[in-house]
Amino acid sequence: MPETLADIGEFGLIDRLDKLLREEGARLPEDTLGIGDDCASFQSRAGYELLITCDCIVEGRHYLPRFISPMDLGRRAMVLNISDIGAMGGHTLYALVSLGLRSDTPVKDVEAIYRGFIAELNPFDAAIIGGNLTKSEGANFIDITLIGEIESGKSVRRSTAKPGNSILVTGYPGQAAAGLHMLKAIPVDDVRAHPLVQAYNTPSHRAREGEAVAKSGMATAMIDTSDGLLGDLGHICDESGVGARIIQENLPISSALREAAGLMEHEPLDFVLQDSDDYELIITCLPEDVDGICSLITSLSHIPVTEIGAITEKTHGIKLVSHDGILREITPSGWDHFAK
């Protein structure tokens, strides 16, 4: 029988995880206090502001344990938070991790989850500096608070888009939604290897791209697509007090998504516009800065960047221009944790 949390207890697990982080994680600066005291502490840099975000994922609600490995689960949980920091143009520094775990959870699974955290944090030279452990009587959960920094005055917000701005999106939105649909429609272990399922289980963040865009000063607003393309564009419109016009034929759709949508008897657009935690970036900018932003991002990662429409006056709402030129009003329907 594998060793479980009931076998080693809370403090035994803390010792294991502390050792793992020291051996495999990023080294802490001398003026940073990590695991081992009542609080963690670090010195913030003069001329920089701190960015703080948190996200919680719950077994059965945000991930399907049968179809994701513990290490991939750790990666997924950390990507959610890194993406938020990057969407404002920041650089990830430190993480606080809280876990709620059943006592029969294998210790090796928890260590693998932490290796997933480390795999995503190490490229930023970022580290876990504390957290909390608690016993769960039901679903396991992971709750992460992430701290980043950005040069003062350089953060890109969702509330500063203006009418006339162009709307850009990175990558191929909707792939994670299609992957989740595949997991539910084709519940067999082999489906885990499908690229769309991998896009759902282990999404990629665009934090480095967001940081570079913020430094360039070319973006007027930015957000990640954790709630889906339409849902998060709706957040920009709400916070900025604007509307948007999306050109349907400009929406980027991958060949994998087209093929899978056909097999599942769906339109690709169903996945592109609905809630889909892809963690791409929606960026608004002046029309004359479109080429500059596209060149900057593709020089970093070779991911596609597509101009999909423009910001309009608030009274216009959010409209989709179909292939035949007909204007259709659409309502953002991003992820809602409390929706029925």
Short mmCIF file of C-alpha atoms in Angstrom, two decimals:
data_model
loop_
_atom_site.label_atom_id
_atom_site.label_comp_id
_atom_site.label_asym_id
_atom_site.label_seq_id
_atom_site.Cartn_x
_atom_site.Cartn_y
_atom_site.Cartn_z
CA MET A 1 0.00 0.00 0.00
CA PRO A 2 1.33 3.47 -0.82
CA GLU A 3 2.26 5.75 2.06
CA THR A 4 -0.59 8.17 2.81
CA LEU A 5 -0.97 11.46 4.66
CA ALA A 6 -2.52 9.55 7.56
CA ASP A 7 0.78 7.66 7.89
CA ILE A 8 3.10 10.69 8.15
CA GLY A 9 0.79 13.43 9.47
CA GLU A 10 0.73 17.16 8.77
CA PHE A 11 4.19 17.98 10.09
CA GLY A 12 5.75 15.00 8.40
CA LEU A 13 4.31 16.25 5.12
CA ILE A 14 5.57 19.79 5.77
CA ASP A 15 9.08 18.42 6.32
CA ARG A 16 8.88 16.41 3.09
CA LEU A 17 7.67 19.39 1.08
CA ASP A 18 10.20 21.77 2.61
CA LYS A 19 13.00 19.38 1.65
CA LEU A 20 11.59 19.02 -1.87
CA LEU A 21 11.39 22.79 -2.36
CA ARG A 22 14.95 23.31 -1.10
CA GLU A 23 16.31 20.63 -3.43
CA GLU A 24 14.30 21.32 -6.58
CA GLY A 25 12.83 24.82 -6.26
CA ALA A 26 14.34 28.24 -6.83
CA ARG A 27 16.77 29.51 -4.21
CA LEU A 28 15.41 32.28 -1.99
CA PRO A 29 17.23 35.61 -1.75
CA GLU A 30 19.02 36.16 1.57
CA ASP A 31 16.49 38.80 2.68
CA THR A 32 13.49 36.51 2.05
CA LEU A 33 12.00 34.35 4.81
CA GLY A 34 10.17 31.28 3.56
CA ILE A 35 8.68 28.15 5.14
CA GLY A 36 9.32 27.65 8.86
CA ASP A 37 7.97 30.75 10.64
CA ASP A 38 4.55 32.25 11.37
CA CYS A 39 4.78 34.44 8.28
CA ALA A 40 6.88 34.70 5.16
CA SER A 41 8.57 38.01 4.43
CA PHE A 42 10.47 39.66 1.59
CA GLN A 43 11.73 43.09 0.58
CA SER A 44 9.85 44.82 -2.22
CA ARG A 45 11.94 46.81 -4.67
CA ALA A 46 11.86 50.59 -4.83
CA GLY A 47 10.06 51.80 -7.94
CA TYR A 48 7.95 48.64 -8.26
CA GLU A 49 4.38 47.86 -7.27
CA LEU A 50 3.23 44.45 -6.09
CA LEU A 51 0.59 42.40 -7.87
CA ILE A 52 -1.33 39.83 -5.81
CA THR A 53 -3.78 37.24 -7.11
CA CYS A 54 -5.34 34.02 -5.86
CA ASP A 55 -7.14 31.08 -7.43
CA CYS A 56 -8.65 27.92 -5.99
CA ILE A 57 -9.35 24.71 -7.89
CA VAL A 58 -11.60 22.00 -6.49
CA GLU A 59 -11.62 18.33 -7.43
CA GLY A 60 -14.61 17.49 -9.61
CA ARG A 61 -15.43 21.16 -10.19
CA HIS A 62 -12.29 22.42 -11.91
CA TYR A 63 -10.52 19.21 -12.83
CA LEU A 64 -11.34 15.55 -13.36
CA PRO A 65 -8.89 13.49 -11.24
CA ARG A 66 -9.25 10.39 -13.38
CA PHE A 67 -7.89 12.21 -16.41
CA ILE A 68 -5.03 14.29 -14.99
CA SER A 69 -1.77 13.24 -13.32
CA PRO A 70 -0.80 14.80 -9.96
CA MET A 71 2.14 16.66 -11.52
CA ASP A 72 -0.03 18.06 -14.32
CA LEU A 73 -2.57 19.09 -11.69
CA GLY A 74 0.12 21.08 -9.90
CA ARG A 75 1.18 22.71 -13.15
CA ARG A 76 -2.40 23.57 -14.04
CA ALA A 77 -3.11 25.14 -10.64
CA MET A 78 0.01 27.32 -10.81
CA VAL A 79 -0.58 28.37 -14.45
CA LEU A 80 -3.94 29.87 -13.48
CA ASN A 81 -2.20 32.29 -11.14
CA ILE A 82 0.88 33.00 -13.25
CA SER A 83 -1.47 33.92 -16.09
CA ASP A 84 -3.18 36.57 -13.92
CA ILE A 85 0.14 38.20 -13.04
CA GLY A 86 1.21 38.14 -16.69
CA ALA A 87 -2.10 39.56 -17.89
CA MET A 88 -1.27 42.78 -16.06
CA GLY A 89 2.30 42.72 -17.34
CA GLY A 90 3.92 41.58 -14.11
CA HIS A 91 6.70 39.15 -13.22
CA THR A 92 5.98 36.28 -10.81
CA LEU A 93 7.96 36.30 -7.53
CA TYR A 94 6.46 34.16 -4.75
CA ALA A 95 3.63 31.73 -4.08
CA LEU A 96 1.65 30.76 -0.99
CA VAL A 97 -0.01 27.36 -1.39
CA SER A 98 -2.89 25.96 0.67
CA LEU A 99 -4.03 22.38 0.20
CA GLY A 100 -7.14 20.61 1.44
CA LEU A 101 -6.50 16.86 1.23
CA ARG A 102 -8.18 13.65 2.28
CA SER A 103 -6.12 11.65 4.74
CA ASP A 104 -5.90 8.71 2.34
CA THR A 105 -4.15 10.83 -0.32
CA PRO A 106 -0.83 9.17 -1.25
CA VAL A 107 2.22 11.19 -0.18
CA LYS A 108 3.82 10.63 -3.57
CA ASP A 109 0.84 12.34 -5.23
CA VAL A 110 1.29 15.45 -3.08
CA GLU A 111 5.00 15.51 -3.87
CA ALA A 112 4.16 15.21 -7.57
CA ILE A 113 1.72 18.12 -7.29
CA TYR A 114 4.52 20.21 -5.78
CA ARG A 115 6.85 19.20 -8.58
CA GLY A 116 4.22 20.58 -10.93
CA PHE A 117 4.25 23.87 -9.01
CA ILE A 118 8.04 23.97 -9.19
CA ALA A 119 8.09 23.24 -12.93
CA GLU A 120 6.00 26.35 -13.58
CA LEU A 121 7.74 28.61 -11.04
CA ASN A 122 11.38 27.80 -11.79
CA PRO A 123 11.47 29.57 -15.20
CA PHE A 124 10.66 32.80 -13.33
CA ASP A 125 13.14 32.06 -10.54
CA ALA A 126 10.05 32.22 -8.32
CA ALA A 127 9.52 30.21 -5.14
CA ILE A 128 6.89 28.88 -2.74
CA ILE A 129 7.42 30.70 0.58
CA GLY A 130 4.56 29.35 2.68
CA GLY A 131 0.99 28.15 2.78
CA ASN A 132 -1.34 25.92 4.75
CA LEU A 133 -2.42 22.29 4.98
CA THR A 134 -5.82 21.08 6.11
CA LYS A 135 -7.75 17.83 6.07
CA SER A 136 -10.66 17.62 3.65
CA GLU A 137 -13.57 15.29 4.31
CA GLY A 138 -14.75 15.63 0.71
CA ALA A 139 -13.11 16.95 -2.43
CA ASN A 140 -9.42 17.81 -2.47
CA PHE A 141 -8.59 21.41 -3.34
CA ILE A 142 -5.61 23.65 -4.13
CA ASP A 143 -5.67 27.34 -3.23
CA ILE A 144 -2.75 29.49 -4.40
CA THR A 145 -1.91 33.11 -3.69
CA LEU A 146 0.70 34.45 -6.09
CA ILE A 147 2.74 37.62 -5.70
CA GLY A 148 4.37 39.43 -8.59
CA GLU A 149 5.86 42.80 -9.32
CA ILE A 150 5.84 45.39 -12.07
CA GLU A 151 7.53 48.73 -12.53
CA SER A 152 5.33 51.42 -10.99
CA GLY A 153 2.84 52.83 -13.46
CA LYS A 154 3.40 50.08 -16.05
CA SER A 155 0.60 47.64 -15.18
CA VAL A 156 -1.95 47.06 -17.94
CA ARG A 157 -5.52 46.96 -16.69
CA ARG A 158 -8.83 45.80 -18.12
CA SER A 159 -10.42 49.22 -17.53
CA THR A 160 -8.50 51.38 -20.01
CA ALA A 161 -9.69 50.30 -23.48
CA LYS A 162 -10.98 53.12 -25.72
CA PRO A 163 -13.33 53.23 -28.73
CA GLY A 164 -11.31 52.82 -31.91
CA ASN A 165 -8.78 50.47 -30.30
CA SER A 166 -8.01 47.25 -32.13
CA ILE A 167 -8.68 43.92 -30.37
CA LEU A 168 -6.00 41.21 -30.55
CA VAL A 169 -5.96 37.67 -29.21
CA THR A 170 -3.07 35.24 -28.88
CA GLY A 171 -3.20 31.58 -29.85
CA TYR A 172 -6.40 29.63 -30.46
CA PRO A 173 -9.20 30.30 -27.96
CA GLY A 174 -11.69 27.52 -27.32
CA GLN A 175 -9.29 24.59 -27.34
CA ALA A 176 -9.63 23.90 -23.60
CA ALA A 177 -13.44 24.00 -23.86
CA ALA A 178 -13.31 21.42 -26.64
CA GLY A 179 -10.89 19.30 -24.60
CA LEU A 180 -13.20 19.30 -21.59
CA HIS A 181 -16.14 18.40 -23.82
CA MET A 182 -14.13 15.47 -25.17
CA LEU A 183 -13.37 14.23 -21.66
CA LYS A 184 -17.06 14.26 -20.80
CA ALA A 185 -18.26 12.84 -24.12
CA ILE A 186 -15.52 10.21 -24.58
CA PRO A 187 -14.62 9.15 -21.00
CA VAL A 188 -11.80 6.72 -21.80
CA ASP A 189 -8.19 6.94 -20.64
CA ASP A 190 -6.82 7.13 -24.19
CA VAL A 191 -8.46 10.52 -24.74
CA ARG A 192 -5.91 12.12 -22.35
CA ALA A 193 -3.32 12.14 -25.14
CA HIS A 194 -5.46 14.27 -27.47
CA PRO A 195 -3.94 17.76 -27.92
CA LEU A 196 -7.22 19.47 -27.01
CA VAL A 197 -7.47 17.48 -23.77
CA GLN A 198 -3.87 18.43 -23.02
CA ALA A 199 -4.82 22.06 -23.67
CA TYR A 200 -7.43 21.68 -20.93
CA ASN A 201 -5.35 19.69 -18.44
CA THR A 202 -2.07 21.59 -18.84
CA PRO A 203 -2.80 24.95 -20.45
CA SER A 204 -0.01 27.34 -21.37
CA HIS A 205 0.11 30.84 -19.90
CA ARG A 206 1.27 33.90 -21.85
CA ALA A 207 2.92 35.64 -18.91
CA ARG A 208 6.22 36.40 -20.65
CA GLU A 209 4.33 37.83 -23.60
CA GLY A 210 2.18 39.94 -21.28
CA GLU A 211 5.24 41.23 -19.46
CA ALA A 212 6.88 42.22 -22.75
CA VAL A 213 3.73 43.93 -24.02
CA ALA A 214 3.43 45.93 -20.80
CA LYS A 215 7.06 47.06 -21.03
CA SER A 216 6.48 48.18 -24.62
CA GLY A 217 3.72 50.56 -23.55
CA MET A 218 1.66 49.70 -26.64
CA ALA A 219 -1.33 47.99 -24.98
CA THR A 220 -4.29 50.05 -23.79
CA ALA A 221 -5.91 47.12 -21.93
CA MET A 222 -5.18 43.44 -21.40
CA ILE A 223 -6.77 40.37 -19.81
CA ASP A 224 -6.29 36.61 -19.95
CA THR A 225 -9.00 34.31 -21.29
CA SER A 226 -9.57 32.31 -18.11
CA ASP A 227 -13.31 32.91 -18.51
CA GLY A 228 -13.34 32.43 -22.28
CA LEU A 229 -12.82 34.83 -25.18
CA LEU A 230 -16.27 36.38 -25.07
CA GLY A 231 -16.53 36.35 -21.29
CA ASP A 232 -13.24 38.15 -20.77
CA LEU A 233 -13.78 40.60 -23.62
CA GLY A 234 -17.02 41.34 -21.79
CA HIS A 235 -15.00 42.10 -18.64
CA ILE A 236 -12.89 44.61 -20.59
CA CYS A 237 -16.04 46.21 -22.00
CA ASP A 238 -17.73 46.40 -18.59
CA GLU A 239 -14.72 47.84 -16.77
CA SER A 240 -13.78 50.24 -19.59
CA GLY A 241 -17.34 51.35 -20.32
CA VAL A 242 -17.13 50.40 -24.00
CA GLY A 243 -18.57 48.00 -26.57
CA ALA A 244 -16.89 45.74 -29.13
CA ARG A 245 -17.29 44.51 -32.68
CA ILE A 246 -15.86 41.05 -33.47
CA ILE A 247 -15.28 39.89 -37.05
CA GLN A 248 -16.30 36.23 -37.21
CA GLU A 249 -14.07 35.34 -40.16
CA ASN A 250 -11.05 36.72 -38.26
CA LEU A 251 -11.48 34.43 -35.25
CA PRO A 252 -8.53 32.00 -35.09
CA ILE A 253 -9.63 28.35 -35.15
CA SER A 254 -7.06 25.55 -35.08
CA SER A 255 -7.34 22.54 -37.37
CA ALA A 256 -7.53 20.29 -34.28
CA LEU A 257 -10.54 22.24 -33.01
CA ARG A 258 -12.29 22.13 -36.39
CA GLU A 259 -11.82 18.38 -36.61
CA ALA A 260 -12.92 17.69 -33.03
CA ALA A 261 -15.95 19.97 -33.31
CA GLY A 262 -17.08 18.04 -36.38
CA LEU A 263 -16.71 14.71 -34.61
CA MET A 264 -18.70 15.99 -31.64
CA GLU A 265 -21.33 17.56 -33.92
CA HIS A 266 -20.65 21.11 -32.76
CA GLU A 267 -19.77 24.30 -34.56
CA PRO A 268 -16.17 25.41 -33.83
CA LEU A 269 -17.55 28.83 -32.91
CA ASP A 270 -19.42 27.22 -30.01
CA PHE A 271 -16.09 26.47 -28.33
CA VAL A 272 -14.25 29.64 -29.42
CA LEU A 273 -16.81 32.00 -27.87
CA GLN A 274 -17.95 30.05 -24.79
CA ASP A 275 -16.25 29.77 -21.39
CA SER A 276 -12.88 28.10 -21.99
CA ASP A 277 -9.90 28.41 -19.67
CA ASP A 278 -7.23 28.73 -22.35
CA TYR A 279 -5.16 31.50 -20.66
CA GLU A 280 -4.51 33.31 -23.90
CA LEU A 281 -4.31 37.12 -23.88
CA ILE A 282 -6.83 39.63 -25.17
CA ILE A 283 -5.01 42.89 -25.89
CA THR A 284 -6.42 46.22 -27.01
CA CYS A 285 -4.21 48.83 -28.63
CA LEU A 286 -4.13 51.72 -31.07
CA PRO A 287 -4.50 50.51 -34.68
CA GLU A 288 -1.01 51.75 -35.49
CA ASP A 289 0.47 49.51 -32.77
CA VAL A 290 -1.05 46.23 -34.02
CA ASP A 291 1.98 45.25 -36.09
CA GLY A 292 4.37 46.15 -33.27
CA ILE A 293 2.57 43.99 -30.71
CA CYS A 294 2.22 41.08 -33.15
CA SER A 295 5.93 41.22 -34.00
CA LEU A 296 6.92 41.46 -30.33
CA ILE A 297 4.89 38.43 -29.29
CA THR A 298 5.83 36.22 -32.23
CA SER A 299 9.51 37.03 -31.66
CA LEU A 300 9.20 35.63 -28.13
CA SER A 301 7.15 32.50 -28.68
CA HIS A 302 6.09 32.07 -32.30
CA ILE A 303 2.45 31.85 -31.21
CA PRO A 304 -0.04 33.50 -33.59
CA VAL A 305 -1.58 36.86 -32.74
CA THR A 306 -4.81 37.75 -34.53
CA GLU A 307 -6.69 41.03 -34.87
CA ILE A 308 -10.31 40.02 -34.33
CA GLY A 309 -12.16 43.33 -34.15
CA ALA A 310 -12.35 46.76 -32.59
CA ILE A 311 -13.55 48.53 -29.47
CA THR A 312 -16.70 50.61 -30.01
CA GLU A 313 -18.88 52.95 -27.97
CA LYS A 314 -20.70 51.34 -25.05
CA THR A 315 -24.11 51.95 -26.62
CA HIS A 316 -23.21 49.56 -29.46
CA GLY A 317 -22.88 46.60 -27.08
CA ILE A 318 -20.85 43.56 -28.17
CA LYS A 319 -21.62 42.50 -31.73
CA LEU A 320 -20.44 39.74 -34.03
CA VAL A 321 -20.09 40.47 -37.74
CA SER A 322 -20.98 37.17 -39.44
CA HIS A 323 -19.57 35.85 -42.70
CA ASP A 324 -22.47 37.39 -44.62
CA GLY A 325 -21.95 40.80 -43.02
CA ILE A 326 -24.93 40.62 -40.67
CA LEU A 327 -24.41 42.25 -37.27
CA ARG A 328 -25.55 40.08 -34.37
CA GLU A 329 -25.55 41.14 -30.72
CA ILE A 330 -23.91 38.58 -28.46
CA THR A 331 -23.92 38.30 -24.69
CA PRO A 332 -20.76 37.37 -22.77
CA SER A 333 -21.20 34.00 -21.08
CA GLY A 334 -17.89 33.31 -19.36
CA TRP A 335 -17.30 30.90 -16.50
CA ASP A 336 -19.53 31.49 -13.48
CA HIS A 337 -18.72 29.44 -10.36
CA PHE A 338 -22.25 29.79 -9.00
CA ALA A 339 -24.23 29.31 -12.21
CA LYS A 340 -26.72 26.43 -12.18
#
